[in-house]
């Protein structure tokens, strides 16, 4: 997934709108509740994995955002609080 320079913020937002909030476990199953044994099954997805699964928690989504911002040459910072 790559972004063209002329409209990168809008393109990034459109890509992010396609991602549902949830998580994909290490077996490839999608979950929409963090109560679903997340401690034992969660695996951080790569940007390519989240682009394919279309589901991710904030940590997964930040990795995708980071990739898109880098490709678009947009300066950014991320924080884990």
Coordinates of N, CA, C and O in Angstrom, one line a residue:
X1 N 0.8 -1.2 0.0 CA 0.0 0.0 0.0 C 0.9 1.2 0.0 O 1.7 1.4 0.9
X2 N 0.8 2.1 -1.0 CA 1.6 3.3 -1.0 C 0.7 4.5 -1.3 O -0.4 4.4 -1.8
X3 N 1.3 5.7 -0.9 CA 0.5 6.9 -1.0 C 1.2 7.8 -2.1 O 2.4 7.9 -2.1
X4 N 0.4 8.5 -2.9 CA 1.0 9.5 -3.8 C 1.0 10.8 -3.1 O 0.2 11.2 -2.3
X5 N 2.1 11.6 -3.3 CA 2.4 12.8 -2.6 C 1.3 13.9 -2.6 O 1.0 14.5 -1.6
X6 N 0.6 14.0 -3.7 CA -0.4 15.2 -3.8 C -1.6 15.1 -2.9 O -2.1 16.2 -2.5
X7 N -2.0 14.0 -2.4 CA -3.2 14.0 -1.5 C -3.0 13.0 -0.4 O -3.9 12.3 0.0
X8 N -1.8 12.9 0.2 CA -1.5 11.9 1.2 C -2.4 11.9 2.4 O -2.8 10.9 2.9
X9 N -2.7 13.1 3.0 CA -3.5 13.0 4.2 C -4.9 12.4 4.0 O -5.3 11.6 4.8
X10 N -5.5 12.8 2.9 CA -6.8 12.2 2.6 C -6.8 10.7 2.3 O -7.6 9.9 2.7
X11 N -5.7 10.3 1.5 CA -5.5 8.9 1.2 C -5.3 8.1 2.5 O -5.8 7.0 2.6
X12 N -4.5 8.6 3.3 CA -4.2 7.9 4.6 C -5.5 7.7 5.4 O -5.8 6.6 5.9
X13 N -6.3 8.8 5.5 CA -7.5 8.7 6.3 C -8.5 7.7 5.6 O -9.1 6.9 6.3
X14 N -8.5 7.6 4.3 CA -9.4 6.7 3.6 C -9.0 5.2 3.9 O -9.8 4.4 4.1
X15 N -7.7 5.0 3.9 CA -7.1 3.7 4.2 C -7.5 3.3 5.6 O -7.9 2.2 5.9
X16 N -7.3 4.2 6.6 CA -7.5 3.9 8.0 C -9.0 3.7 8.2 O -9.3 2.9 9.1
X17 N -9.9 4.3 7.5 CA -11.3 4.1 7.7 C -11.7 2.7 7.3 O -12.8 2.2 7.7
X18 N -10.9 1.9 6.5 CA -11.3 0.6 6.2 C -10.9 -0.4 7.2 O -11.2 -1.6 7.1
X19 N -10.2 0.0 8.3 CA -9.7 -0.9 9.3 C -10.8 -0.9 10.5 O -11.1 0.1 11.0
X20 N -11.3 -2.1 10.8 CA -12.2 -2.2 12.0 C -11.4 -2.3 13.3 O -10.3 -2.8 13.3
X21 N -12.0 -1.8 14.4 CA -11.3 -2.0 15.6 C -11.6 -3.3 16.2 O -12.7 -3.7 16.5
X22 N -10.5 -4.1 16.4 CA -10.6 -5.4 16.9 C -9.1 -6.0 16.8 O -8.2 -5.2 16.7
X23 N -9.0 -7.3 16.7 CA -7.7 -7.9 16.6 C -7.8 -9.2 16.0 O -8.8 -9.9 16.0
X24 N -6.7 -9.6 15.4 CA -6.5 -10.9 14.7 C -5.6 -11.7 15.5 O -4.5 -11.2 15.8
X25 N -6.0 -12.9 15.9 CA -5.1 -13.7 16.8 C -4.0 -14.4 16.0 O -4.0 -14.3 14.7
X26 N -3.1 -15.1 16.7 CA -2.0 -15.7 16.0 C -2.4 -16.9 15.1 O -1.7 -17.4 14.3
X27 N -3.7 -17.3 15.2 CA -4.3 -18.3 14.3 C -5.0 -17.8 13.2 O -5.6 -18.5 12.4
X28 N -5.1 -16.4 13.1 CA -5.8 -15.8 12.0 C -7.3 -15.5 12.2 O -8.0 -15.0 11.3
X29 N -7.8 -15.8 13.4 CA -9.2 -15.5 13.8 C -9.3 -14.1 14.2 O -8.5 -13.5 14.9
X30 N -10.5 -13.4 13.8 CA -10.7 -12.1 14.1 C -11.6 -12.0 15.4 O -12.5 -12.8 15.6
X31 N -11.3 -11.0 16.2 CA -12.0 -10.8 17.5 C -12.4 -9.3 17.6 O -11.6 -8.5 17.2
X32 N -13.5 -9.1 18.2 CA -14.0 -7.7 18.3 C -14.2 -7.3 19.8 O -14.8 -6.3 20.1
X33 N -13.7 -8.2 20.7 CA -13.7 -7.9 22.1 C -12.3 -8.3 22.7 O -11.8 -9.3 22.3
X34 N -11.8 -7.4 23.6 CA -10.5 -7.7 24.2 C -10.7 -8.8 25.3 O -9.7 -9.2 25.9
X35 N -11.9 -9.2 25.6 CA -12.1 -10.2 26.6 C -11.9 -11.6 26.0 O -12.0 -12.6 26.7
X36 N -11.7 -11.8 24.7 CA -11.6 -13.1 24.1 C -10.2 -13.7 24.2 O -9.5 -13.9 23.2
X37 N -9.7 -13.9 25.4 CA -8.4 -14.5 25.7 C -7.2 -13.8 25.0 O -6.3 -14.4 24.5
X38 N -7.3 -12.5 24.9 CA -6.3 -11.7 24.2 C -4.9 -11.9 24.8 O -3.9 -11.9 24.1
X39 N -4.8 -12.1 26.1 CA -3.4 -12.3 26.7 C -2.7 -13.5 26.1 O -1.4 -13.4 26.0
X40 N -3.4 -14.5 25.7 CA -2.7 -15.7 25.1 C -2.7 -15.7 23.6 O -1.9 -16.5 23.1
X41 N -3.6 -15.0 23.0 CA -3.7 -15.1 21.5 C -3.3 -13.9 20.7 O -3.1 -14.0 19.5
X42 N -3.1 -12.7 21.3 CA -2.8 -11.5 20.5 C -1.4 -11.6 20.0 O -0.5 -12.0 20.6
X43 N -1.3 -11.1 18.8 CA 0.0 -10.9 18.1 C 0.0 -9.6 17.3 O -0.9 -9.4 16.5
X44 N 1.0 -8.7 17.6 CA 1.0 -7.5 16.9 C 1.2 -7.7 15.4 O 2.0 -8.5 15.0
X45 N 0.3 -7.1 14.6 CA 0.4 -7.3 13.1 C 1.3 -6.3 12.5 O 1.4 -5.2 12.9
X46 N 1.9 -6.7 11.4 CA 2.7 -5.8 10.6 C 1.8 -4.9 9.8 O 0.6 -5.3 9.6
X47 N 2.3 -3.9 9.2 CA 1.4 -3.0 8.4 C 0.8 -3.8 7.2 O -0.4 -3.6 6.9
X48 N 1.5 -4.7 6.6 CA 1.0 -5.6 5.5 C -0.1 -6.5 6.1 O -1.1 -6.7 5.4
X49 N 0.1 -7.1 7.2 CA -0.9 -8.0 7.8 C -2.2 -7.2 8.1 O -3.3 -7.7 7.8
X50 N -2.1 -6.0 8.7 CA -3.3 -5.3 9.0 C -4.0 -4.8 7.7 O -5.2 -4.7 7.7
X51 N -3.2 -4.5 6.7 CA -3.8 -4.1 5.4 C -4.7 -5.2 4.8 O -5.7 -5.0 4.2
X52 N -4.2 -6.5 5.1 CA -5.0 -7.6 4.6 C -6.1 -8.0 5.5 O -7.2 -8.4 5.0
X53 N -5.9 -8.0 6.8 CA -6.9 -8.5 7.7 C -8.0 -7.4 7.9 O -9.2 -7.8 8.2
X54 N -7.7 -6.2 7.7 CA -8.7 -5.1 7.9 C -9.2 -5.0 9.3 O -10.3 -4.4 9.5
X55 N -8.5 -5.5 10.3 CA -8.9 -5.4 11.7 C -7.6 -5.2 12.5 O -6.6 -5.8 12.2
X56 N -7.7 -4.3 13.5 CA -6.5 -4.1 14.4 C -6.8 -3.2 15.6 O -7.7 -2.4 15.5
X57 N -6.1 -3.5 16.6 CA -6.1 -2.6 17.8 C -5.3 -1.4 17.5 O -4.6 -1.3 16.5
X58 N -5.3 -0.5 18.5 CA -4.5 0.8 18.3 C -3.1 0.5 18.0 O -2.5 1.2 17.1
X59 N -2.5 -0.5 18.6 CA -1.0 -0.7 18.4 C -0.8 -1.2 16.9 O 0.1 -0.7 16.3
X60 N -1.7 -2.0 16.4 CA -1.6 -2.5 15.0 C -1.8 -1.3 14.1 O -1.0 -1.1 13.1
X61 N -2.8 -0.5 14.4 CA -3.1 0.6 13.5 C -2.0 1.7 13.5 O -1.7 2.2 12.4
X62 N -1.3 1.9 14.6 CA -0.2 2.8 14.6 C 0.9 2.3 13.7 O 1.6 3.1 13.0
X63 N 1.2 1.0 13.7 CA 2.2 0.5 12.8 C 1.9 0.8 11.3 O 2.8 1.1 10.6
X64 N 0.6 0.6 11.0 CA 0.2 0.9 9.6 C 0.3 2.4 9.3 O 0.9 2.8 8.3
X65 N -0.1 3.3 10.3 CA 0.0 4.7 10.1 C 1.5 5.1 10.0 O 1.8 6.0 9.1
X66 N 2.3 4.5 10.8 CA 3.7 4.9 10.7 C 4.3 4.6 9.3 O 5.0 5.4 8.7
X67 N 3.9 3.5 8.7 CA 4.4 3.1 7.4 C 3.8 4.1 6.3 O 4.6 4.6 5.5
X68 N 2.6 4.4 6.5 CA 2.0 5.4 5.5 C 2.6 6.8 5.6 O 2.8 7.4 4.6
X69 N 2.8 7.2 6.8 CA 3.4 8.5 7.0 C 4.8 8.6 6.5 O 5.3 9.5 5.8
X70 N 5.6 7.5 6.7 CA 6.9 7.4 6.2 C 6.9 7.5 4.6 O 7.7 8.2 4.0
X71 N 6.1 6.7 4.0 CA 6.0 6.7 2.6 C 5.6 8.0 2.0 O 6.1 8.4 0.9
X72 N 4.7 8.8 2.7 CA 4.3 10.1 2.3 C 5.3 11.2 2.7 O 5.0 12.3 2.4
X73 N 6.3 10.8 3.4 CA 7.3 11.8 3.9 C 6.7 12.9 4.8 O 7.0 14.0 4.7
X74 N 5.8 12.4 5.6 CA 5.1 13.3 6.6 C 5.8 13.1 7.9 O 5.9 11.9 8.4
X75 N 6.2 14.2 8.5 CA 6.9 14.1 9.8 C 5.9 13.7 10.9 O 4.8 14.3 10.9
X76 N 6.2 12.8 11.8 CA 5.3 12.3 12.8 C 6.0 11.9 14.0 O 7.2 11.6 14.0
X77 N 5.3 11.7 15.1 CA 5.8 11.1 16.4 C 4.8 10.2 16.9 O 3.6 10.4 16.7
X78 N 5.2 9.1 17.5 CA 4.3 8.2 18.1 C 4.7 8.0 19.6 O 5.9 8.1 19.9
X79 N 3.7 7.8 20.5 CA 3.9 7.7 21.9 C 3.2 6.5 22.4 O 2.1 6.2 22.1
X80 N 3.9 5.8 23.3 CA 3.2 4.7 24.0 C 3.1 5.1 25.5 O 4.1 5.3 26.2
X81 N 1.9 5.3 25.9 CA 1.6 5.9 27.2 C 0.9 4.8 28.1 O 0.0 4.2 27.7

